[in-house]
XYZ file of C-alpha atoms in Angstrom:
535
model
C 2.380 -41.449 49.141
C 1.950 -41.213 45.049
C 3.921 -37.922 45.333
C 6.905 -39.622 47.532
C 7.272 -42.583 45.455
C 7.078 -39.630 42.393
C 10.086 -38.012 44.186
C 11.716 -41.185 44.553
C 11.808 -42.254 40.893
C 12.691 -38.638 39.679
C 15.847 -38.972 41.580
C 16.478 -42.150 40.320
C 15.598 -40.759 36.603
C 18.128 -37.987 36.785
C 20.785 -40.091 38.388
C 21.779 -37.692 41.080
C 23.707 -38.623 43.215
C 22.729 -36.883 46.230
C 19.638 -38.813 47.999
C 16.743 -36.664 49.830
C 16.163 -37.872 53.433
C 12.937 -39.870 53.904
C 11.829 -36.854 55.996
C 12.845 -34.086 53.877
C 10.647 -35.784 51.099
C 7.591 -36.073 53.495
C 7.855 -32.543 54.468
C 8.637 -31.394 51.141
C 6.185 -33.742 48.989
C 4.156 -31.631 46.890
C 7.128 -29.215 45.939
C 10.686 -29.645 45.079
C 13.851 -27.439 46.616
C 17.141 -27.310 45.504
C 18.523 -28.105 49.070
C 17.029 -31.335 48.438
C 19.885 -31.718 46.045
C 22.050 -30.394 48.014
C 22.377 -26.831 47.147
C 24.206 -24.480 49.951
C 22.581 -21.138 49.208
C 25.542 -19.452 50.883
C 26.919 -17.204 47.868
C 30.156 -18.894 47.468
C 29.421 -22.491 47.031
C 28.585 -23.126 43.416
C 25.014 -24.262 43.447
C 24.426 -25.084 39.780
C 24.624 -28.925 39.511
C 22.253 -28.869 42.486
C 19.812 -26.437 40.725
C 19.991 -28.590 37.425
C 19.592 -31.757 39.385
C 16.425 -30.552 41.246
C 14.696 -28.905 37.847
C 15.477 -32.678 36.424
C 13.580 -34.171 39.156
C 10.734 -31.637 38.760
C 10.344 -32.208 34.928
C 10.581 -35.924 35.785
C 7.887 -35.994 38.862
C 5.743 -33.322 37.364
C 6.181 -30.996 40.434
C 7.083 -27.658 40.977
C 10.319 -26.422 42.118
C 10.606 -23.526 45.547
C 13.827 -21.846 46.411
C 14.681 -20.903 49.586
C 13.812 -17.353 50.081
C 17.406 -17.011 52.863
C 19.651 -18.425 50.489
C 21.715 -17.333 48.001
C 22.612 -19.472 44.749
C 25.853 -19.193 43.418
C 25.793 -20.004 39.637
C 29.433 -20.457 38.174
C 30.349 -21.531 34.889
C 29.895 -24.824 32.268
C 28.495 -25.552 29.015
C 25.455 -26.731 31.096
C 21.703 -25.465 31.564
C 18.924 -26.304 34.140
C 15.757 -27.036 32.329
C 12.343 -25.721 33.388
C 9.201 -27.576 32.550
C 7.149 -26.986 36.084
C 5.956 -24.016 37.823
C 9.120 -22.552 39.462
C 9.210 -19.996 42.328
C 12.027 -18.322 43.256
C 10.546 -16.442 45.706
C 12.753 -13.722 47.845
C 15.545 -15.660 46.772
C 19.299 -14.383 45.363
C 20.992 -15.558 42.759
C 24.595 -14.871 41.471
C 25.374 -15.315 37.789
C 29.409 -15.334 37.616
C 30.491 -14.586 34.499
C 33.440 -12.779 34.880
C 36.030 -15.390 34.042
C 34.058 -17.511 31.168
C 35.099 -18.022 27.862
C 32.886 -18.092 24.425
C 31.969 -21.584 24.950
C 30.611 -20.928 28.648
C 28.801 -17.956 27.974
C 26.672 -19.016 24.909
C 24.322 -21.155 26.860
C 21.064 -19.962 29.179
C 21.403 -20.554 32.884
C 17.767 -21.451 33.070
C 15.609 -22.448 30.141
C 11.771 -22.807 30.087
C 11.203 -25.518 27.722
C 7.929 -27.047 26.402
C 7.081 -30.893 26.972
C 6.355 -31.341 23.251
C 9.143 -32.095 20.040
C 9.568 -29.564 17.224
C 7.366 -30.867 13.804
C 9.461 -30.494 10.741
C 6.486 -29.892 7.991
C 8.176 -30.622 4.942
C 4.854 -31.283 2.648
C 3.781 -27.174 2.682
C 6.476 -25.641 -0.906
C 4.312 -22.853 -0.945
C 2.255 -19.820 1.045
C 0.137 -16.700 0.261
C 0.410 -13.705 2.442
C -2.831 -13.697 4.082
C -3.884 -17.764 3.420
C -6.156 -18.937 6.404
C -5.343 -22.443 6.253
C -1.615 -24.243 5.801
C -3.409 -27.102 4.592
C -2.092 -29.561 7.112
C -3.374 -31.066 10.541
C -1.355 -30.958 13.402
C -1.445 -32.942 17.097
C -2.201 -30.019 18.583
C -1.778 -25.818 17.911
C 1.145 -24.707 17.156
C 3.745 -21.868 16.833
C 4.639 -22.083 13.094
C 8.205 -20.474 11.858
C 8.511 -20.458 8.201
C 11.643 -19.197 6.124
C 12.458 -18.654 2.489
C 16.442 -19.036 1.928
C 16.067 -17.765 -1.276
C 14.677 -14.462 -0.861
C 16.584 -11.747 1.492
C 14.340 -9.161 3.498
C 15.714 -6.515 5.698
C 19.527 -5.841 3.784
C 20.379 -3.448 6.484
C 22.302 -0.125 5.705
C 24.832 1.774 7.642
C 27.612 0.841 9.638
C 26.042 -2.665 10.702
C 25.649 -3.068 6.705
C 24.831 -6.891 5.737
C 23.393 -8.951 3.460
C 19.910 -9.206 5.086
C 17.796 -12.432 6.198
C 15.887 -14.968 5.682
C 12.341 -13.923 4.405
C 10.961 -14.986 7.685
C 7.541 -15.434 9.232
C 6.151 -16.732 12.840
C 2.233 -17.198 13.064
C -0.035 -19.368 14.975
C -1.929 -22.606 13.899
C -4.591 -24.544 15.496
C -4.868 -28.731 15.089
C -6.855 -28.307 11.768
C -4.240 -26.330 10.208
C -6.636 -22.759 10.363
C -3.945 -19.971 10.650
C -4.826 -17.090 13.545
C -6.235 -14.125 11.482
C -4.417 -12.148 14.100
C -1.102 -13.266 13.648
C -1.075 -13.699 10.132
C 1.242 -14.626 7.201
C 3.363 -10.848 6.145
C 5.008 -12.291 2.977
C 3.998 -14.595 0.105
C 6.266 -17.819 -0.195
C 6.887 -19.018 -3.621
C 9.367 -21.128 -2.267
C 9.900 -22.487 1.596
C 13.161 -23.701 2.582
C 12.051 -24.403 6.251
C 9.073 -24.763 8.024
C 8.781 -26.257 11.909
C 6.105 -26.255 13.918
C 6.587 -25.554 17.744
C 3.611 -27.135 19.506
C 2.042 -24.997 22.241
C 1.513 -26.494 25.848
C -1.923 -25.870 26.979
C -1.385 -25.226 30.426
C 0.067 -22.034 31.730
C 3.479 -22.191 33.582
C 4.854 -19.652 35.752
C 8.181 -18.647 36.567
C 8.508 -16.042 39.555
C 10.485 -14.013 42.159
C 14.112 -13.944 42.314
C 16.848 -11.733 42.732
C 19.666 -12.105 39.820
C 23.086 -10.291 39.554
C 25.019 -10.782 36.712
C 28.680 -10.663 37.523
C 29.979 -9.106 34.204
C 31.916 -10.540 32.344
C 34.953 -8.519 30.803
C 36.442 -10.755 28.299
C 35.748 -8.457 25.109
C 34.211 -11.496 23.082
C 32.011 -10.107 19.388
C 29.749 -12.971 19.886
C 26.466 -12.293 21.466
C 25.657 -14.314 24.496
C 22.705 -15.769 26.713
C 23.306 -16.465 30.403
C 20.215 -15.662 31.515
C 16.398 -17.108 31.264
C 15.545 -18.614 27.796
C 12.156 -19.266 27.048
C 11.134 -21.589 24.169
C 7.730 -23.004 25.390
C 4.547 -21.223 24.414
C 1.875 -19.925 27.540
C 4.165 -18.728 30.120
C 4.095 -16.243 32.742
C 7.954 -14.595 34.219
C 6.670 -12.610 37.300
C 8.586 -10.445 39.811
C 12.030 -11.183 38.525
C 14.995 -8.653 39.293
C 18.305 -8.279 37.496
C 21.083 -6.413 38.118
C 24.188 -6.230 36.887
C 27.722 -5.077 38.511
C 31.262 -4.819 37.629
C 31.075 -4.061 33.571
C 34.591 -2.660 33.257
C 36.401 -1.085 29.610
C 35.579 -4.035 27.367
C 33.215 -6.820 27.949
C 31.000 -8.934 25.958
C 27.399 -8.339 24.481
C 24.290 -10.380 26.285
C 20.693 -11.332 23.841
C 19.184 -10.854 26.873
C 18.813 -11.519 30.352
C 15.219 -12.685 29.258
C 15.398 -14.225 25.724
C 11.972 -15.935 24.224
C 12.066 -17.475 20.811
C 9.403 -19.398 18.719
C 6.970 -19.597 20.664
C 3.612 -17.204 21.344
C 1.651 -15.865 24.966
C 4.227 -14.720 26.915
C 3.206 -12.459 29.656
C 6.735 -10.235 31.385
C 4.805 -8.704 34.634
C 6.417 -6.834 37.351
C 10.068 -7.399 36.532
C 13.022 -5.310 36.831
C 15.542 -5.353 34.351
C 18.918 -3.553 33.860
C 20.007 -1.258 30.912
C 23.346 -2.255 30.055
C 26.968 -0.876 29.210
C 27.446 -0.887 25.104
C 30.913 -1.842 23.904
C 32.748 -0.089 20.909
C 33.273 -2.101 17.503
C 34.076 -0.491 14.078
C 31.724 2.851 14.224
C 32.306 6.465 13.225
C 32.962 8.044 16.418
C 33.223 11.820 14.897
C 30.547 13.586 15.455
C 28.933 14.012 11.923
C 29.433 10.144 12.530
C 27.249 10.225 15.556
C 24.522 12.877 13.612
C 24.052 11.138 10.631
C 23.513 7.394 12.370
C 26.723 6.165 11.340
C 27.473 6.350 15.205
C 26.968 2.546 16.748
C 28.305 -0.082 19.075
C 27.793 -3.686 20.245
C 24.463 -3.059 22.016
C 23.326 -5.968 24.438
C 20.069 -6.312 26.029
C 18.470 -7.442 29.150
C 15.051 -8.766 27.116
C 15.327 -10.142 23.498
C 12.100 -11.887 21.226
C 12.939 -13.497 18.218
C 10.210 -14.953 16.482
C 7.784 -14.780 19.441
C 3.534 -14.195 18.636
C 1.832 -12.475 21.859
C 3.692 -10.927 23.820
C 2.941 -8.690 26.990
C 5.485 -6.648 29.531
C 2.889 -5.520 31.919
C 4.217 -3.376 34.929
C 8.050 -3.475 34.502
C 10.986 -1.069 34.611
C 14.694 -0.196 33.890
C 15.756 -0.008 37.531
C 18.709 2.221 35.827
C 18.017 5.546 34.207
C 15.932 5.575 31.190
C 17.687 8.933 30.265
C 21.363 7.959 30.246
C 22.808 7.450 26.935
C 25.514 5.411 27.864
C 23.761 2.687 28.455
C 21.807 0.421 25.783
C 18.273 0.418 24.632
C 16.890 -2.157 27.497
C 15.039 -4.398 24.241
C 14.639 -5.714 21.476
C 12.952 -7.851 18.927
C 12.753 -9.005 15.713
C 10.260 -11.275 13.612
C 7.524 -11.321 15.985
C 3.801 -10.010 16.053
C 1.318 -8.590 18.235
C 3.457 -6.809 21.280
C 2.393 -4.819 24.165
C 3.908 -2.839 26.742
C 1.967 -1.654 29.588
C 2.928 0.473 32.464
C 6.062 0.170 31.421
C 9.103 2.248 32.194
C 12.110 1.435 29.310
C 14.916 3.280 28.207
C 13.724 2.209 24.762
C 10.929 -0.446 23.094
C 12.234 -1.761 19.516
C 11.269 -3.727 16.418
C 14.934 -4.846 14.241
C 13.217 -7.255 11.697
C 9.933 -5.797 11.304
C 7.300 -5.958 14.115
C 3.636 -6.772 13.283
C 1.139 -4.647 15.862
C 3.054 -2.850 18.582
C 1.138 -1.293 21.270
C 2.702 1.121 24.058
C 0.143 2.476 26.932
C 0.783 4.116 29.593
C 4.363 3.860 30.085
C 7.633 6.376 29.638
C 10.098 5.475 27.309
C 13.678 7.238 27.813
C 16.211 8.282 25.276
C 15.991 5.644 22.998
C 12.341 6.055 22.446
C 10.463 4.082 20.495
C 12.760 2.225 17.248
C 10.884 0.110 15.104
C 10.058 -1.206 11.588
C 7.580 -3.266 10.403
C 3.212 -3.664 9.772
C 0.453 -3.053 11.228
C -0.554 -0.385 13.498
C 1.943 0.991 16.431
C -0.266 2.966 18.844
C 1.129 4.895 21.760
C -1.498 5.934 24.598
C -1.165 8.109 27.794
C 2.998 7.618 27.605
C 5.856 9.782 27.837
C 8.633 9.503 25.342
C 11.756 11.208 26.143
C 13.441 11.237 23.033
C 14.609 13.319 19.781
C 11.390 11.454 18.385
C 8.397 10.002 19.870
C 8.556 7.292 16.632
C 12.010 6.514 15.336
C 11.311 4.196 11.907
C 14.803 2.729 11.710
C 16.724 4.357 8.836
C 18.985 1.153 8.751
C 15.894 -1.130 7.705
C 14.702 2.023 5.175
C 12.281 3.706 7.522
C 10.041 1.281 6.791
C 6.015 0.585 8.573
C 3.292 -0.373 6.239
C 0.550 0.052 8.157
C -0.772 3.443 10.780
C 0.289 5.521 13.751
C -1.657 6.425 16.353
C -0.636 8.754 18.980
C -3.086 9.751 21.621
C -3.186 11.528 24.750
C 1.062 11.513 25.441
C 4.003 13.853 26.558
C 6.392 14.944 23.980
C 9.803 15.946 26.276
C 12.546 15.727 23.279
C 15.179 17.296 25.123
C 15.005 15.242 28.823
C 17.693 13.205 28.764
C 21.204 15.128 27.981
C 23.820 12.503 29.661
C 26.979 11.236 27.983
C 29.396 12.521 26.273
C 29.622 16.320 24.786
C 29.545 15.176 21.799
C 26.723 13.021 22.314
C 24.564 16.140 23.833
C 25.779 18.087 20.850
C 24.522 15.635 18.524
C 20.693 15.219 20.308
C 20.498 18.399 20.543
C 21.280 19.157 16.199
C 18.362 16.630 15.664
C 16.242 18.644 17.342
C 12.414 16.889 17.912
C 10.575 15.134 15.665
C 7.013 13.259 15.961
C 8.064 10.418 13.271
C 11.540 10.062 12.790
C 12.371 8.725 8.881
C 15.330 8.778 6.599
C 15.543 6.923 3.440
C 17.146 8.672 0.271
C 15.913 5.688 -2.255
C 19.074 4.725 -3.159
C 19.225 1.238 -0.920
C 17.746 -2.206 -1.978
C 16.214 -3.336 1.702
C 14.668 -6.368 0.214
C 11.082 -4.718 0.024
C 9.031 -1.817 -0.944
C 9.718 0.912 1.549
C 6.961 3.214 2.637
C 6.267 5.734 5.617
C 2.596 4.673 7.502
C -0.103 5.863 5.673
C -1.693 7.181 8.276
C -0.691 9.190 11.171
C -3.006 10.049 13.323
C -1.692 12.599 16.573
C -4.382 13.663 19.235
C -3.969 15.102 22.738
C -0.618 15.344 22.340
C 1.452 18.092 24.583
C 5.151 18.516 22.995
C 7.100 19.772 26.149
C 10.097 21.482 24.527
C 10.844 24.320 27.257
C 14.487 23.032 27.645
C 14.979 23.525 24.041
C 18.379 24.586 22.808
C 19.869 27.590 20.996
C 18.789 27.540 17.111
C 15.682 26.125 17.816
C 13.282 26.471 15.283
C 10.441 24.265 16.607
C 9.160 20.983 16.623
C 8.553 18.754 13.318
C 5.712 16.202 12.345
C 8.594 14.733 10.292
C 12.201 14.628 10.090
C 12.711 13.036 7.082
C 15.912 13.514 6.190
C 17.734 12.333 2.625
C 21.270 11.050 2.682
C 21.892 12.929 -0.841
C 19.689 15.920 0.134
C 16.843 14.680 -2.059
C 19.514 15.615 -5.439
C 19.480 11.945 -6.958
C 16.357 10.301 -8.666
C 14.991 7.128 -6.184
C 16.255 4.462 -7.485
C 14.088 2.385 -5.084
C 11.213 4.690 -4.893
C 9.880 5.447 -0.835
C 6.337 5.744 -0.395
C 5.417 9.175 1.545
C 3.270 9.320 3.796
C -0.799 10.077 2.859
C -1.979 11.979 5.444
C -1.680 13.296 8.921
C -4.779 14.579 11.288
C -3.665 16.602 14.326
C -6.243 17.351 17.117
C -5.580 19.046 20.443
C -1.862 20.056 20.055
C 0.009 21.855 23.154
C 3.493 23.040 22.386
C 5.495 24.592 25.664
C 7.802 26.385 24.105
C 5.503 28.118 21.699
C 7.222 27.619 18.945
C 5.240 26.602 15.785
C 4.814 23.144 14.778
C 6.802 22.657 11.555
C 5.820 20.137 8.641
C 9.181 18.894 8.249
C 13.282 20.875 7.858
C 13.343 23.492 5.566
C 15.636 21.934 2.264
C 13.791 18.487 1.967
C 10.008 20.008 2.683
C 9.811 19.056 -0.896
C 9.731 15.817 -0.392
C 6.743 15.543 1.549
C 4.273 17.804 -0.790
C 2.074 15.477 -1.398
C 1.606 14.637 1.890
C -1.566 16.738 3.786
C -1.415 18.006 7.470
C -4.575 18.538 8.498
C -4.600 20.602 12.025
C -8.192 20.196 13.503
C-alpha cells in the first residue's frame, strides 16, 4: 500500500497527465514502466514525453524504472531530457534515437541523464592549493568529487592543425567530509590562484543502469558543434551494464557526437559489457596531402561513442567496438580528458585516449585497433596481455608535446604494427612510411604547451612479441622510439624536452627478424643519453 500511494503522489508531482489504472499500479507496485505513462513501444510513435514522465515519477517515488523488453521506444526530437536518479533496466528493450532532422538546439542535450540527488557546493573560501596537499582545509556534508580551475594559467596550448590557446589549469580529485584529499587521486598542479572550485557530492549508494538496444539515426546536418544525444552521467557510483549502440545512415556530412556515453565530474564509474559503435569522422580545415597526413597535420571532426571529462575512477570492463577496430575511416571509439585513475579490461577498442592529460591509465587484456593507445599525461600507463594494432603500441600525443611524466610498463603483449591497412591509398601509404614504433613521440622544443615537456622516465618492455611479418618494402625494423623533430633536431630547444632515462627490455620476439632499432637514423642523436638496456 506505501508503494501505491508512492506511485500515486509521483504522478501527481510530475503533473502528467496520463493516470495509471488502479490495477496497473497494483501489478506494477514495486517498479515503474513507461507504458504506465503511456508509452507505445511500437517504433513509430514518439515515446519520449512518456519516458521523461515515468523517470519523473521514479525520481519522485524512489523506485526503479523497467522497460518492456517487446517494445520499441521511439525517441524524436526537443530541447528536453529524461532524468535518471533510480535503478533503470532496460532490459531486451529497443530504442530509436532520431536525429536525422534536428537542428543545433535539439541535438546539444542528452536523451537520458543519470543525475545525483545532491546540489553542486560552490567552495569559494579555498584561493590557494599545493600539488600534492592532503587536506583542502574545509569540511564538507558528505565526500565529494572536487573540480578546481585556475583561469589564469593555460595548460595544454595544443599544436597542429587543431592549434588553440590551451585550457584552464584544471584538476578533478576526490574529498571525504573532513576535507582529507584521496592520496590516489591527487592534486597534479600547484594553484597560486583558483578561479573556480565546486564540489560534486557523491551518492553513497550504487545505481545501475542496464540492457538496451540504442540506434542512433544519424543525423546529417553538417553542424561544427559537438553534440550529446546519448546517456550523460553526472552522479558519482554508477554502474552502465549491457548497453548496445549502433548507429545507421551517416551520409557525406553530418555532425560530431561527445559521446554516446558521456560522464563528467564525478568518480566510480564502472562501463561493463557494452557495445559501442566507432563512428564516421567529418572533414574540417586539415591538410589532406599526404605529407599532410605523415607529418600529423592530417585531422577531422572526430566524434565518439564514450567521452570522460573530469571523471576520477573509471572502469570499461568487458566491452567492444561492434565495428572494426582496424578500419581507419572510422574514429577512435574514446576519449578523455582531465580525469585520473582509468582502466580498461577485456576490452576490444579501435583506440583508448588521454586529450588533457590522464593520471594512471591501465590497459589489460584487451586489443586495441588502429588508433592504438593516444595519450598524455602522469603517472604510470601499463599495458598487460593486450594486442595493439597500431604504427605504435604508445602514441604520446605530439599535439599536447609528447608529454607523460611518470613510467611505461609493457608486459606480456602483441606488437602487430601493420594489421589494419583500410582506407584510403593514401592513408595505407602514410601507415605504412611510419613504420612501427614502441613509444611514439615528437616534440622539436620549439612550442610553449603550458608545461615542462618530458618523455616517461622509465620504460620498462617485457614479454613483448613485435609481429611485423606483413611488413612493407623499405623496412628497416622496428623502433623503441620514433621520436621525430619537426626541424630535424637543427634549431636549439627553445622549450627544452626531457628524454627519456632509461629503457630495460626482457624477452623480446621480433617475427620478421629484423633488428630492433633504438630510434630513425638522422635524429638518433637526440636520444644519446638515453640507455637501452636488452636483458
Amino acid at each position: 500500500m506505501r508503494k501505491t500511494i508512492s506511485i500515486l503522489l509521483a504522478c501527481l508531482v510530475v503533473g502528467t497527465c496520463f493516470v495509471p489504472s488502479a490495477a496497473a499500479i497494483e501489478l506494477q507496485e514495486a517498479t515503474i514502466t513507461y507504458e504506465a505513462y503511456g508509452a507505445v513501444g511500437d517504433g513509430v510513435t514518439d515515446d519520449f514525453s512518456a519516458i521523461i514522465a515515468a523517470h519523473n515519477a521514479a525520481n519522485a517515488a524512489d523506485l526503479p524504472v523497467r522497460a518492456n523488453d517487446n517494445a520499441t521506444y521511439y525517441i524524436g526530437g526537443g530541447a528536453k531530457t529524461a532524468i535518471i536518479k533510480t535503478n533503470t533496466d532496460w532490459g531486451n528493450a529497443k530504442f530509436i534515437i532520431d536525429d536525422t532532422n534536428l537542428n543545433d538546439a535539439d541535438l546539444w542535450r542528452y536523451v537520458f541523464h543519470v543525475a545525483s540527488k545532491h546540489a553542486a557546493i560552490s567552495i569559494t573560501t579555498v584561493t590557494s592549493l599545493q600539488k600534492g596537499q592532503a587536506n583542502l582545509g574545509v569540511t564538507l556534508p558528505m565526500a565529494c568529487v572536487v573540480v578546481v580551475t585556475d583561469n589564469t594559467t593555460r595548460r595544454f596550448i595544443r599544436r597542429g592543425a587543431n592549434q588553440n590557446e590551451g585550457a584552464a589549469q584544471t584538476d578533478v580529485f576526490i574529498v571525504d567530509r573532513d576535507g582529507n584529499i584521496d592520496p590516489d587521486v591527487p592534486l597534479m598542479w600547484d594553484y597560486d590562484s583558483v578561479t573556480a572550485m565546486t564540489a560534486y557530492p557523491m551518492d553513497e549508494d550504487r545505481l545501475t543502469v542496464r540492457g538496451g538496444h540504442f540506434t542512433t539515426l544519424a543525423n546529417q546536418a553538417g553542424g561544427k558543434a559537438y553534440h550529446e544525444r546519448g546517456i550523460g552521467v553526472t552522479r558519482s557510483n554508477v554502474e552502465i551494464a549491457d548497453v548496445t549502440h549502433v548507429v545507421t545512415g551517416e551520409g557525406a556530412q553530418g555532425s560530431p557526437y561527445n559521446g554516446f556515453v558521456h560522464a563528467r565530474d564525478c568518480a566510480n564509474l564502472t562501463v561493463r559489457g557494452c557495445r559501442f559503435s566507432g563512428r564516421k569522422a567529418y572533414a574540417k580545415d586539415f591538410d589532406d596531402s599526404l605529407m599532410g597526413r605523415i607529418s600529423g597535420l592530417y585531422t577531422k571532426r572526430g566524434t565518439y561513442d564514450i567521452r570522460l571529462h573530469r571523471v576520477a575512477n573509471a572502469a570499461f570492463v568487458d566491452c567492444r567496438q561492434m565495428n572494426s577496430i582496424l578500419d581507419r575511416s572510422l574514429w577512435g571509439v574514446m576519449c578523455s580528458d582531465f580525469s585520473k585513475n582509468l582502466s580498461f579490461e577485456g576490452c576490444e577498442f579501435s583506440r583508448v585516449d588521454a586529450h588533457m592529460g590522464a593520471y594512471n591509465v591501465t590497459i589489460r587484456n584487451s586489443t586495441l585497433g588502429h588508433a592504438g593507445i593516444t595519450v598524455t599525461g602522469f603517472g604510470t600507463l601499463l599495458v598487460e596481455n593486450s594486442t595493439i594494432q597500431s604504427n605504435a603500441i604508445v602514441d604520446l600525443r605530439h599535439d599536447y608535446g609528447s608529454f607523460w611524466d611518470g613510467e611505461i610498463v609493457i608486459r606480456n603483449c602483441v606488437f602487430a604494427p601493420f594489421a589494419g591497412q583500410g582506407g584510403a591509398f593514401v592513408d595505407k601509404l602514410a601507415n605504412w612510411l611510419r613504420g612501427a614504433a614502441i613509444v611514439s613521440s615528437v616534440n622539436d622544443g620549439q612550442w610553449d604547451f603550458g608545461y615542462p615537456c618530458m618523455m616517461p622516465k622509465k620504460i620498462t618492455i617485457e614479454g613483448l612479441v613485435i609481429d611485423d611479418k606483413k611488413h612493407p618494402p623499405l623496412y628497416f625494423g622496428p623502433r623503441v622510439f620514433d621520436h621525430l623533430s619537426y626541424t630535424f633536431g637543427f634549431k636549439r630547444e627553445t622549450y627544452p624536452y626531457a628524454k627519456t632515462q632509461e629503457v630495460t627490455i626482457k624477452g623480446l620476439s621480433i617475427k620478421s627478424c629484423r633488428p630492433l632499432l633504438k630510434n630513425k637514423f638522422w635524429s638518433l642523436w637526440l636520444l644519446r643519453d638515453t640507455k637501452v638496456i636488452c636483458l
